[in-house]
Short mmCIF file of C-alpha atoms and ligand atoms in Angstrom, two decimals:
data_model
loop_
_atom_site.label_atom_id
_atom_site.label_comp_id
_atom_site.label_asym_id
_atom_site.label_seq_id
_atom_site.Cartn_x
_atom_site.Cartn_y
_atom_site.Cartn_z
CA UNK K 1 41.61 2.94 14.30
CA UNK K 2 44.53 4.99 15.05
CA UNK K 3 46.92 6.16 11.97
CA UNK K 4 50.36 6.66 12.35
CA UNK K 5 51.38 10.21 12.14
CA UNK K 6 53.69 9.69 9.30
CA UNK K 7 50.84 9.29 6.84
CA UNK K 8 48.36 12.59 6.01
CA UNK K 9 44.85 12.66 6.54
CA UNK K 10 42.43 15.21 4.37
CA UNK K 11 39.20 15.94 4.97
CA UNK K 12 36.85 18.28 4.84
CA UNK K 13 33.58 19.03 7.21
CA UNK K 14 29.77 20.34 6.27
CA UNK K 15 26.30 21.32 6.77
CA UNK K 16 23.39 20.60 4.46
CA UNK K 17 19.59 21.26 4.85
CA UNK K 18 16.45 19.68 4.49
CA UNK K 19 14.03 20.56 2.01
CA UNK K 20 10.29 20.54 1.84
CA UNK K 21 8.95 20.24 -1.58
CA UNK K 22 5.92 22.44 -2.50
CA UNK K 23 5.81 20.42 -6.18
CA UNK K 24 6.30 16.90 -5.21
CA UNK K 25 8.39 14.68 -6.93
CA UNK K 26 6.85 11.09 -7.10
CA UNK K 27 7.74 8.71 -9.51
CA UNK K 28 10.57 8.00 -11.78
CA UNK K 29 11.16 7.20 -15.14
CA UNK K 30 14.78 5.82 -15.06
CA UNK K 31 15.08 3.72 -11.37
CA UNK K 32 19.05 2.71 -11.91
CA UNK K 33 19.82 6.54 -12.86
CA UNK K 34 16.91 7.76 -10.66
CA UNK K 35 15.21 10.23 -13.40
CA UNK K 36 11.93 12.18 -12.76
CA UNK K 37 8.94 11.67 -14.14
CA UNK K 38 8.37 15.29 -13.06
CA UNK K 39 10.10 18.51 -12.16
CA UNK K 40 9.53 19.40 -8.53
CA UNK K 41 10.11 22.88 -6.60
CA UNK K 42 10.99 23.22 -2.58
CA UNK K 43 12.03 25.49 -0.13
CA UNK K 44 15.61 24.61 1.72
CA UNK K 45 14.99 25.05 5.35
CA UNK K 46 17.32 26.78 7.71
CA UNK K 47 19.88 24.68 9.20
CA UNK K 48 19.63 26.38 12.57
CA UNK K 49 16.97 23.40 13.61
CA UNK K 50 17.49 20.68 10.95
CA UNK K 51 20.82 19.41 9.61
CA UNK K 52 23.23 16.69 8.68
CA UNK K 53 26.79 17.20 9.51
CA UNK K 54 29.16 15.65 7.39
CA UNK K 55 32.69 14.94 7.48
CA UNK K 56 34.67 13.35 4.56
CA UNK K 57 38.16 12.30 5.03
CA UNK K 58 40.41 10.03 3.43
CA UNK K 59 43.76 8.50 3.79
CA UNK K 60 46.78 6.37 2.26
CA UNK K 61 46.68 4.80 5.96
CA UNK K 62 43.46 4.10 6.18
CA UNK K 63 42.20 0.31 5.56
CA UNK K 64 40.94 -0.66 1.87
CA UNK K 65 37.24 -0.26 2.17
CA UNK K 66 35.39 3.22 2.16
CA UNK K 67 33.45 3.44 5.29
CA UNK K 68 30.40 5.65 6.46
CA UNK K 69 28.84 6.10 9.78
CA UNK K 70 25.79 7.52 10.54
CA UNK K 71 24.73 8.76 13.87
CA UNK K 72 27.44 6.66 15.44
CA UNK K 73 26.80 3.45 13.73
CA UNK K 74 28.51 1.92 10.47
CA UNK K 75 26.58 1.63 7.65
CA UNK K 76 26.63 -1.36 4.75
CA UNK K 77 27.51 0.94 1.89
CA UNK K 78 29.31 -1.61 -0.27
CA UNK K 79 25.49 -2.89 -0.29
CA UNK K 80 24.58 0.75 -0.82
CA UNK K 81 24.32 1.53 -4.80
CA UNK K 82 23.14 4.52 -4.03
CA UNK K 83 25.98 5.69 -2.01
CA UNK K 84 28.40 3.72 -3.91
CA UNK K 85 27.16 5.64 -7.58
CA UNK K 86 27.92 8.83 -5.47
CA UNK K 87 32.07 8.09 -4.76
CA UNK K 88 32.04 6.74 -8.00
CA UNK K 89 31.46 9.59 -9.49
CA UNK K 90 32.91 12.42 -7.50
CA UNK K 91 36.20 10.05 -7.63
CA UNK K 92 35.97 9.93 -11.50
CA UNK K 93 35.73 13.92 -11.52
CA UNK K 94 38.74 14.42 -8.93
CA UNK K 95 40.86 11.49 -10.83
CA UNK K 96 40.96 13.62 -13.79
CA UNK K 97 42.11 16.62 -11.77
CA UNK K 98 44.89 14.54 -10.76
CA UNK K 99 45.58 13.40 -14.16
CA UNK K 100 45.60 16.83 -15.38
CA UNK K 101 47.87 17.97 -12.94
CA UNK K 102 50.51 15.87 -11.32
CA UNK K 103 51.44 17.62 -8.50
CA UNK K 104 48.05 17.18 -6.77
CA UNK K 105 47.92 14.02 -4.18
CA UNK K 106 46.25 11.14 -5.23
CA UNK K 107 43.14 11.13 -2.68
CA UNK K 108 40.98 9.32 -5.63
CA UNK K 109 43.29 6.74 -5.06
CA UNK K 110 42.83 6.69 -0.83
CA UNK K 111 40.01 4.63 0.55
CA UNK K 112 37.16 7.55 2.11
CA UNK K 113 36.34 7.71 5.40
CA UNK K 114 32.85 9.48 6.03
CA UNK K 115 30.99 10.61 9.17
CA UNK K 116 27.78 12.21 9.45
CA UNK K 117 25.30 12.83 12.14
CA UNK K 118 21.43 13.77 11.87
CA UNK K 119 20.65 16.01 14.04
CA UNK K 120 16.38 14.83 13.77
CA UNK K 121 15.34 11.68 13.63
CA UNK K 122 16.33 9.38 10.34
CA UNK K 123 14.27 7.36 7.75
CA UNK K 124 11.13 9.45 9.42
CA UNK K 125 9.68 11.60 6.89
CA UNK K 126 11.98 14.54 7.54
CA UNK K 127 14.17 14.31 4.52
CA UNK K 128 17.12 13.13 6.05
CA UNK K 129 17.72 11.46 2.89
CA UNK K 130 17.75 14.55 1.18
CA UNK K 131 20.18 16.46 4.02
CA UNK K 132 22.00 13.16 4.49
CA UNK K 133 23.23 13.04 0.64
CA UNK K 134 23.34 16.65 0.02
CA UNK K 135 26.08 16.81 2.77
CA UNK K 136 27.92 13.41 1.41
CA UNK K 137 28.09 14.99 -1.92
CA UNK K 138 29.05 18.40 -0.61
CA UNK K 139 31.38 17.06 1.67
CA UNK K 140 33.42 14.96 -0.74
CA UNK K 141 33.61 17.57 -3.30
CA UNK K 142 35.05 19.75 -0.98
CA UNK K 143 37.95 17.30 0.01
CA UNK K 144 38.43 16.49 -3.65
CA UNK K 145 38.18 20.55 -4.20
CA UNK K 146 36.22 20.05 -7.30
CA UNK K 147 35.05 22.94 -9.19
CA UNK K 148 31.84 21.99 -10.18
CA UNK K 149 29.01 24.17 -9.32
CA UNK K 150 26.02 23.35 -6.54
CA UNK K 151 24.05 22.54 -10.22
CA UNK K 152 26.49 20.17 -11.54
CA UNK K 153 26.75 18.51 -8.75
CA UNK K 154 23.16 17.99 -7.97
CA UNK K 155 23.67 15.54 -11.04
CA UNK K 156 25.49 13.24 -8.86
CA UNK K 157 23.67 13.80 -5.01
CA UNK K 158 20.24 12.76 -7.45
CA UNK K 159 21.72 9.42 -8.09
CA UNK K 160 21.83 9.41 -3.94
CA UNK K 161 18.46 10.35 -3.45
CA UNK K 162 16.09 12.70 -5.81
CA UNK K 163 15.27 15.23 -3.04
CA UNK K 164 18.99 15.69 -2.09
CA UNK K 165 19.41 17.40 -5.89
CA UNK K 166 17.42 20.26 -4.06
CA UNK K 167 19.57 20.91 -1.07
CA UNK K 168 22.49 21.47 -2.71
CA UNK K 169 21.17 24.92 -2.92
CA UNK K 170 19.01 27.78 -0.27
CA UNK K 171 15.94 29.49 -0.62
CA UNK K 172 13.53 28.32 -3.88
CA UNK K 173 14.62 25.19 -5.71
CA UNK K 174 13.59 23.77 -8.52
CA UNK K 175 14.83 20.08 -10.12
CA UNK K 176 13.81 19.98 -13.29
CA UNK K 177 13.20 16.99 -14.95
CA UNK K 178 15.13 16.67 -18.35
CA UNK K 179 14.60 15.47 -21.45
CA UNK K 180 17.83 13.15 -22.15
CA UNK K 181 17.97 9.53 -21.81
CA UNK K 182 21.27 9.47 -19.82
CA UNK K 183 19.91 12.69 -17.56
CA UNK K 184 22.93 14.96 -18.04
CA UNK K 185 19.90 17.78 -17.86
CA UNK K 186 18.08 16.16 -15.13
CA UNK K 187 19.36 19.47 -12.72
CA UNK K 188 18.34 21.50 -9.64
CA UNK K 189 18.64 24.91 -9.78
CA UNK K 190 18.27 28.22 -7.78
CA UNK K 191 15.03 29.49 -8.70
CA UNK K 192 15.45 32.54 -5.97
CA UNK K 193 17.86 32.82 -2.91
CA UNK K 194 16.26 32.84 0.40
CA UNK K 195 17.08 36.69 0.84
CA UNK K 196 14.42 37.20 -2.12
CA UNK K 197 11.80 36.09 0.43
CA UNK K 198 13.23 35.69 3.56
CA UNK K 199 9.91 36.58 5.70
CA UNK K 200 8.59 32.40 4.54
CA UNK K 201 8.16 30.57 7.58
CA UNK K 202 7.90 26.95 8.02
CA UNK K 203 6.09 25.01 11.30
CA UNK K 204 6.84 20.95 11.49
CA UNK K 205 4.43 19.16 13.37
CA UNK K 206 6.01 16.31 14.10
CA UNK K 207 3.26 13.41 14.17
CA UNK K 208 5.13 10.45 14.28
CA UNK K 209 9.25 10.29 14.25
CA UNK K 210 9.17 5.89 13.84
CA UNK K 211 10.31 4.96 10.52
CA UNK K 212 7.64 5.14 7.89
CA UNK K 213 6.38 1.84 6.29
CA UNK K 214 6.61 2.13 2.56
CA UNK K 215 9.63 4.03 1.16
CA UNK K 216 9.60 6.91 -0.87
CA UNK K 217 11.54 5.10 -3.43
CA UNK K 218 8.65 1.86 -3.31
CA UNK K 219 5.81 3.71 -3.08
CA UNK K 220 6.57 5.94 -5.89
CA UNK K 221 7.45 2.75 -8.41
CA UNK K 222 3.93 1.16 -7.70
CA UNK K 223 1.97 4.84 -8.06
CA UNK K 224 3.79 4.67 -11.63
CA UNK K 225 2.83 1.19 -12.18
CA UNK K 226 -0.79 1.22 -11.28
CA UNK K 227 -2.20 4.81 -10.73
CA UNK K 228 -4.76 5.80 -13.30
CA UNK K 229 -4.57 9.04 -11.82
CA UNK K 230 -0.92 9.87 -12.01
CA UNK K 231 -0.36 10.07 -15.48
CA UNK K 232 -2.77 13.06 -15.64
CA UNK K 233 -0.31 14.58 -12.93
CA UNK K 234 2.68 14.25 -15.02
CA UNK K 235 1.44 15.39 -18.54
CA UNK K 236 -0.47 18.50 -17.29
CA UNK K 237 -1.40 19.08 -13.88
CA UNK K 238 2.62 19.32 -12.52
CA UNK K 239 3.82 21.26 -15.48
CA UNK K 240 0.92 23.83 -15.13
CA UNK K 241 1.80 24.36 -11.02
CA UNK K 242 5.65 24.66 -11.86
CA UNK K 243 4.89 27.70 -13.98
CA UNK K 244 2.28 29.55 -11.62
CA UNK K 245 4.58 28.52 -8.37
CA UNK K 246 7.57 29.97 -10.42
CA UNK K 247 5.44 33.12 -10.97
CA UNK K 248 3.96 33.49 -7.33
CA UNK K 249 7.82 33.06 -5.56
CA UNK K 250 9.06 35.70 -7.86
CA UNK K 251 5.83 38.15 -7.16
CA UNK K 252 6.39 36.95 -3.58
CA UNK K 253 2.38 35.89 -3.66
CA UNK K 254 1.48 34.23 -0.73
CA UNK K 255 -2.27 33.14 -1.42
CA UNK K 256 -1.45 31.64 -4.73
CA UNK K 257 1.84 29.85 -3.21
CA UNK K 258 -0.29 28.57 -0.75
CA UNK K 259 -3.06 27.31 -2.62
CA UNK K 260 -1.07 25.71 -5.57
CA UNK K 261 1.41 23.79 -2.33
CA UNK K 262 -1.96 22.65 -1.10
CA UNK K 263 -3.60 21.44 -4.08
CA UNK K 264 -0.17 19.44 -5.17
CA UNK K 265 -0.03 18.00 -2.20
CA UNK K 266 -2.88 17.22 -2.43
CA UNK K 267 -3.02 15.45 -5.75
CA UNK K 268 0.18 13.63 -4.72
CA UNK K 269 -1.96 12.23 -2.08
CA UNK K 270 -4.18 11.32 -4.05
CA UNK K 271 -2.46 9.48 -6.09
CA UNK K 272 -1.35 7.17 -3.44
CA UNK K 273 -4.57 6.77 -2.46
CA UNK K 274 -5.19 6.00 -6.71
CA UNK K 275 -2.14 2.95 -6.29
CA UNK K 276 -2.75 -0.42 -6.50
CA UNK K 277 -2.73 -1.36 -3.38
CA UNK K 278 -3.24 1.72 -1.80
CA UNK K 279 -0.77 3.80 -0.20
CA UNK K 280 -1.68 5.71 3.01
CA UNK K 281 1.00 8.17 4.03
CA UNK K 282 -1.25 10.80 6.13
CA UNK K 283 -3.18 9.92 8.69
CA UNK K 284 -5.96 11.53 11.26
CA UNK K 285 -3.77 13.99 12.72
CA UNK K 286 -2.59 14.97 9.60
CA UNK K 287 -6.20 15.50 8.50
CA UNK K 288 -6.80 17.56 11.53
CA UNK K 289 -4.18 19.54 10.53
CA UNK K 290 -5.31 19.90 7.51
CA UNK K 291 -8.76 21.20 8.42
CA UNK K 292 -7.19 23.38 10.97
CA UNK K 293 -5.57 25.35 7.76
CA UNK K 294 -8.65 26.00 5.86
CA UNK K 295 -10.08 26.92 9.42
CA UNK K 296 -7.57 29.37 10.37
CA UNK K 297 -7.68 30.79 6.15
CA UNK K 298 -11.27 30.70 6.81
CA UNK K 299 -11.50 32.52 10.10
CA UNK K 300 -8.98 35.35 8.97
CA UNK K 301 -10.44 35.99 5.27
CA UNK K 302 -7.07 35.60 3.00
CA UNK K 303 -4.88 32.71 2.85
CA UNK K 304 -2.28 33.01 5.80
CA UNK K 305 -1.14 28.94 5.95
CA UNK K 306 -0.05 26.52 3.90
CA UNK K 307 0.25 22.85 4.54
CA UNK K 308 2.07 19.85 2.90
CA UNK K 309 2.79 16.71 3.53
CA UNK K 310 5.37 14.35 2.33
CA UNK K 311 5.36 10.03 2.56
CA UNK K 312 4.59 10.43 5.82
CA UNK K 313 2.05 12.08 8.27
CA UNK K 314 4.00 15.00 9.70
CA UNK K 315 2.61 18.39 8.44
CA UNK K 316 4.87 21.17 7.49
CA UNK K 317 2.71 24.35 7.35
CA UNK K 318 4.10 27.18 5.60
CA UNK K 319 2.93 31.57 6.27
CA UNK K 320 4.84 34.25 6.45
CA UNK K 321 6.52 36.25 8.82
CA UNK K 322 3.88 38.86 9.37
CA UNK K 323 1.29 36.15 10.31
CA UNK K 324 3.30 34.66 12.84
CA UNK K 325 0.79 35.49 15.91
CA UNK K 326 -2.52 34.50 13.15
CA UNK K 327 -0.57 30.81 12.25
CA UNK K 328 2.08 29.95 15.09
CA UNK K 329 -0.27 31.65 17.29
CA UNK K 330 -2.93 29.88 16.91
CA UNK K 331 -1.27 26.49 16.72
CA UNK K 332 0.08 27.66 20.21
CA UNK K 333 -2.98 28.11 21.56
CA UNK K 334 -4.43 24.76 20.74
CA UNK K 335 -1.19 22.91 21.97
CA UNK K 336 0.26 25.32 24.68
CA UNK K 337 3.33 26.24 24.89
CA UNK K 338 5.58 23.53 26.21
CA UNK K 339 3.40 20.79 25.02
CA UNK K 340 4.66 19.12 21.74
CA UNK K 341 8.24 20.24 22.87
CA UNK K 342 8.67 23.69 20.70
CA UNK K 343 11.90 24.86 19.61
CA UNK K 344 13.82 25.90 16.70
CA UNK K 345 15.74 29.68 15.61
CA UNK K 346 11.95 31.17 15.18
CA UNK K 347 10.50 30.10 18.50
CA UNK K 348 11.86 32.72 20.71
CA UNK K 349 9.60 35.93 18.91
CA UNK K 350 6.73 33.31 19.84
CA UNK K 351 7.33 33.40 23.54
CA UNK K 352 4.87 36.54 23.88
CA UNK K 353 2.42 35.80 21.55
CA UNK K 354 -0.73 35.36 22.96
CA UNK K 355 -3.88 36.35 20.60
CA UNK K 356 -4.44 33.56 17.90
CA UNK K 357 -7.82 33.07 15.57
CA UNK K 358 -11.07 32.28 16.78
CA UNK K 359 -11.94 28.64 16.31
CA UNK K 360 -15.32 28.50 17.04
CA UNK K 361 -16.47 27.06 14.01
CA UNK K 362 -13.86 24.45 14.58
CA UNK K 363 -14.94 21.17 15.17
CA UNK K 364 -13.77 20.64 18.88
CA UNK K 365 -12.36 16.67 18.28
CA UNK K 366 -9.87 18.20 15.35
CA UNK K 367 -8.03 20.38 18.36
CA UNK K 368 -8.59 17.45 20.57
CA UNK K 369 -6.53 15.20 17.78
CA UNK K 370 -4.01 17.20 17.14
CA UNK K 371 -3.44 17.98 20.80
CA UNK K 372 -3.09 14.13 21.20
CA UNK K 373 -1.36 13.16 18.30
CA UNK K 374 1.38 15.79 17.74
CA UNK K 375 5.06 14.89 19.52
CA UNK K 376 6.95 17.70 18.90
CA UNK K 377 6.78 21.31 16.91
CA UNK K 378 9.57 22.96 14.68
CA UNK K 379 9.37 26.58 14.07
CA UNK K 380 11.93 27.28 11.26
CA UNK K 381 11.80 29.36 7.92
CA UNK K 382 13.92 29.38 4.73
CA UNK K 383 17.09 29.34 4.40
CA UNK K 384 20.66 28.91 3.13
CA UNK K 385 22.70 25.89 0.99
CA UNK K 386 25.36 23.70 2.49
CA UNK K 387 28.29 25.13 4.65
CA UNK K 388 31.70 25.02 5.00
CA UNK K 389 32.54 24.35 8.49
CA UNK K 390 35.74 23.13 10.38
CA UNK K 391 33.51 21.54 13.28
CA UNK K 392 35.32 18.08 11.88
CA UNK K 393 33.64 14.37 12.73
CA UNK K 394 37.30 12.97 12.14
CA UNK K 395 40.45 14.27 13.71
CA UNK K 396 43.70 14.99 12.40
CA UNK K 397 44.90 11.45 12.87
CA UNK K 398 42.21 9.76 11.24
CA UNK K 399 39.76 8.61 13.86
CA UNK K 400 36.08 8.84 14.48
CA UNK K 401 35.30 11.61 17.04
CA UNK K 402 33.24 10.72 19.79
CA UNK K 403 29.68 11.73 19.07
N1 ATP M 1 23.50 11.85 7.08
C1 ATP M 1 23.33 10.90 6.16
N2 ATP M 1 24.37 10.51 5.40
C2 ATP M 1 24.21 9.56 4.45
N3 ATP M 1 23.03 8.94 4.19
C3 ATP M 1 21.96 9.30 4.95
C4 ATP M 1 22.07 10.29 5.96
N4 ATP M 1 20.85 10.43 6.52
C5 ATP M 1 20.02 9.58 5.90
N5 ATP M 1 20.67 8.90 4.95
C6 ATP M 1 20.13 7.84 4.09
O1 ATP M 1 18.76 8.09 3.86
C7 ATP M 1 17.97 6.99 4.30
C8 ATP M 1 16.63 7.48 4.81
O2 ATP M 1 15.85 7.88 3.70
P1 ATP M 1 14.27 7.80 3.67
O3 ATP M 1 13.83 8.36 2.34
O4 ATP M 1 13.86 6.43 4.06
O5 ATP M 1 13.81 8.73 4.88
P2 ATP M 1 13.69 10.30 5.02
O6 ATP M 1 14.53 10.96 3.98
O7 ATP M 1 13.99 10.67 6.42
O8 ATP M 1 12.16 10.54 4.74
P3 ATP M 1 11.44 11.28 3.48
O9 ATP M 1 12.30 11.08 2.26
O10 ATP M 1 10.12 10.62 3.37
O11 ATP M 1 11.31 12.70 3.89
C9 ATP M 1 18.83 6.35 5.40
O12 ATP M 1 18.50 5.01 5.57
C10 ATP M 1 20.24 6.51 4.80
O13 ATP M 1 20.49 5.54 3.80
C1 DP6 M 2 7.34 12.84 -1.09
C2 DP6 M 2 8.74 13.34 -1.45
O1 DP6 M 2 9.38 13.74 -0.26
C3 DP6 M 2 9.48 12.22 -2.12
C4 DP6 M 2 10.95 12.22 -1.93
O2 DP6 M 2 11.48 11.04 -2.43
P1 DP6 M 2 13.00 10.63 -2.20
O3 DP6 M 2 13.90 11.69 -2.72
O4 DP6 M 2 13.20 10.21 -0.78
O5 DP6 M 2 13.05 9.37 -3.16
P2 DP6 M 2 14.29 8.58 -3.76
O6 DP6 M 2 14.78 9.34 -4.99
O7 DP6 M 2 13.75 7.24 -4.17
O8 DP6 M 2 15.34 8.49 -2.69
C5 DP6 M 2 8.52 14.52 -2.39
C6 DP6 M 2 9.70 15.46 -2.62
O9 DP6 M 2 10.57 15.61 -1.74
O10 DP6 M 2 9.70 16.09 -3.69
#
């Protein structure tokens, strides 16, 4: 795939995070332009464990077709609408730069050449969809140098996947669900930068890293269609949480974070359990986990952990950085240190840590679960947006660098 020297290649390289949503989004009311049914708040991880690298280049060499690989392997993205709504669009907003302006090269006009690499498993429950469009979008802005803000456009990464909206952008992030028809106001936005509460911490308990059975994107069309439950989530219950979570990140509230992330995930379990037929996303691990947090809450007297759980089983437990030794501590204690495979930027303060909670009111076969059942443990905590970076998946001539 080499290109001969006389022709330019452009491109430009970076990072984008995950996100763990604290107000779920599940459901939509507009599939083709992928529209809400609710607004949905999450906190962008830091991109010192999880992140998708992304490099977008294009060419007047290259051949006709826009191409993207993922973790080494090409991907069907003229079967992609998803993908394909993306270019559209950013390629619309940089062809009217170049109209505007002559002198500017006509990259709308060259075919794209994208590379990207997960570094955690895909299609697993870990949001790579969210990281994996985030960075697309980010990426091709950048080579088209558009001057559209992270907010305008989380417009277009939506169209990619909902979740990615949210990691356009670090710290506290809310997507909020519009009003219009064509969702010109469906937008994320920065509710708080990670430096207003840098001290959250996040733990992933990695339960299972196969791909998950039902989508996101099915499960949440039959919860619409046949949940009695869910409409009661939409009208009132999520509109209610978005205010109080709104309130408890800017008083920097822990309890009341905690207990409202809980109780929406929660209800957003719930309502897969409400769908006809039933969807099952957690499983007994996850349940262990889950009694493990009202243990440890329990055991200490104030709220100190905070679990969620997305379409999948994997926990993500959220405390702050205080309670390391009271949350982290204790999970080390039941798992050991090396079992489960720790790592990520926050493990290192963990190395010492030895007291943890009493669990003597925990049912022994919960520790015995989750000592079985969990493959690998992610200590990470909030943290920034995309990133420039000139670590490039795509060399100077054009061709793929060896991953
Ligand atoms: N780096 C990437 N670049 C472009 N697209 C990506 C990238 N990573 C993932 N995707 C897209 O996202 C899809 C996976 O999304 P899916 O929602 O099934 O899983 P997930 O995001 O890992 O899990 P969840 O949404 O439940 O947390 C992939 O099949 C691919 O289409
Ligand atoms: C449970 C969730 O993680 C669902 C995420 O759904 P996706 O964003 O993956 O769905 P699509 O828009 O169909 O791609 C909750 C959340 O992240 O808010």
């Amino acid at each position: 795939m080499a290109t001969p020297s006389s022709q330019p290649v452009f491109r430009a390289t970076t990072t984008a995070p995950v996100n763990i949503a604290v107000i779920k989004y599940w459901g939509k009311r507009d599939t083709t332009l992928n529209l809400p049914t609710n607004s949905s708040l999450s906190v962008t991880l830091s991109q010192k464990s999880l992140r998708t690298l992304t490099t977008a280049s294009c060419s007047p060499s290259y051949p006709t077709e826009d191409t993207l690989n993922l973790n080494g392997r090409p991907q069907e993205i003229q079967s992609s609408k998803r993908t394909l709504a993306c270019i559209s669009s950013l390629r619309t907003l940089r062809k009217s730069l170049e109209d505007a302006d002559s002198s500017l090269p006509k990259l709308s006009s060259y075919p794209l050449r994208i590379v990207s690499e997960n570094n955690f498993p895909t299609a697993a429950g870990l949001a790579s969809s969210a990281a994996g469009f985030a960075a697309l979008v980010r990426a091709v802005a950048d080579l088209y140098q558009l001057p559209q803000s992270p907010r305008e456009l989380s417009r277009i990464a939506r169209q990619g996947s909902g979740s990615a909206c949210r990691s356009l952008m670090g710290g506290y992030v809310a997507w909020r669900t519009g009003e219009l028809a064509d969702g010109t106001d469906s937008l994320a936005e920065e509710v708080a930068p990670a430096s207003h509460w840098p001290e959250m911490r996040a733990i992933v308990l990695v339960v299972s890293a196969e791909k998950k059975d039902v989508s996101s994107t099915e499960g949440m069309q039959t919860t619409v269609a046949t949940s009695e439950l869910f409409a009661q989530r939409v009208s009132s219950v999520v509109p209610e949480r978005m205010t109080a979570i709104e309130e408890a990140i800017r008083d920097k509230d822990f309890p009341k974070f905690a207990e409202i992330t809980m109780r929406d995930s929660n209800t957003f379990h719930a309502t897969c359990l409400d769908s006809w037929p039933p969807i099952f996303y957690m499983n007994d691990v996850s349940r262990a986990a889950v009694r493990l947090v009202h243990d440890i809450n329990n055991a200490v007297g104030r709220t100190v952990a905070a679990y969620t759980y997305d379409a999948g089983p994997n926990s993500v437990i959220y405390y702050e950085e205080k309670d390391t030794e009271l949350v982290a501590g204790t999970i080390k204690s039941i798992l050991g240190a090396t079992a489960g495979g720790w790592d990520g930027p926050f493990y290192e303060p963990l190395a010492n840590v030895t007291s943890s909670v009493s669990l003597e009111k925990t049912d022994p076969r919960v520790l015995d679960v989750l000592k079985n059942g969990i493959s690998r443990v992610i200590l990470t905590g909030v943290g920034e947006g995309p990133i420039s970076v000139e670590d490039h998946l795509v060399t100077e001539t054009g061709e793929m660098v060896n991953q």
